[in-house]
């Protein structure tokens, strides 16, 4: 939820390269990996432009539907931000897999939170097409992500 909302607030995260041109979407859906009981995964596509309480109910329902369909096939994914979770580990670096030829969809992965010096930290990695997204835009994303997380978590 927070990742999708923060990414959508940065216009460059909504831009894609299509047939040599830059297109910008007003809002991008998020595509999440969902673990299946057999050790494989499927995709669950969500809209993060809802209030948090509504989103939780909606996301649980969509995740259950995705598990029933158990597919990794996506027809039209140009307007998606790909989000993966690695909740089993904390990490300091992560290399994202990308298709060949590469697309221009952002890929955001987060891992297991941990405590350090009285703070709760969460590893979050971002991979974007550098023709569209620069360091400033990634910094904006992280700042917005922190705000989104603070808005839904009591501290």
JSON list of C-alpha atoms in Angstrom, two decimals, residues 3 7 17-18 36 39 51 61 109 116 122 137 152 154:
[
{"chain": "A", "resi": 3, "resn": "UNK", "atom": "CA", "xyz": [5.03, 1.63, -1.63]},
{"chain": "A", "resi": 7, "resn": "UNK", "atom": "CA", "xyz": [5.69, 5.59, -6.12]},
{"chain": "A", "resi": 17, "resn": "UNK", "atom": "CA", "xyz": [9.06, 4.07, -22.69]},
{"chain": "A", "resi": 18, "resn": "UNK", "atom": "CA", "xyz": [6.68, 2.85, -25.38]},
{"chain": "A", "resi": 36, "resn": "UNK", "atom": "CA", "xyz": [1.65, -20.16, -2.95]},
{"chain": "A", "resi": 39, "resn": "UNK", "atom": "CA", "xyz": [6.59, -22.90, -2.97]},
{"chain": "A", "resi": 51, "resn": "UNK", "atom": "CA", "xyz": [-8.13, 4.80, 1.94]},
{"chain": "A", "resi": 61, "resn": "UNK", "atom": "CA", "xyz": [-9.94, -10.35, -1.32]},
{"chain": "A", "resi": 109, "resn": "UNK", "atom": "CA", "xyz": [11.35, -4.91, -3.24]},
{"chain": "A", "resi": 116, "resn": "UNK", "atom": "CA", "xyz": [18.95, -1.21, 15.22]},
{"chain": "A", "resi": 122, "resn": "UNK", "atom": "CA", "xyz": [13.02, -1.83, 6.69]},
{"chain": "A", "resi": 137, "resn": "UNK", "atom": "CA", "xyz": [13.34, 10.99, -7.98]},
{"chain": "A", "resi": 152, "resn": "UNK", "atom": "CA", "xyz": [-0.65, 4.14, 8.81]},
{"chain": "A", "resi": 154, "resn": "UNK", "atom": "CA", "xyz": [1.30, 4.17, 15.31]}
]
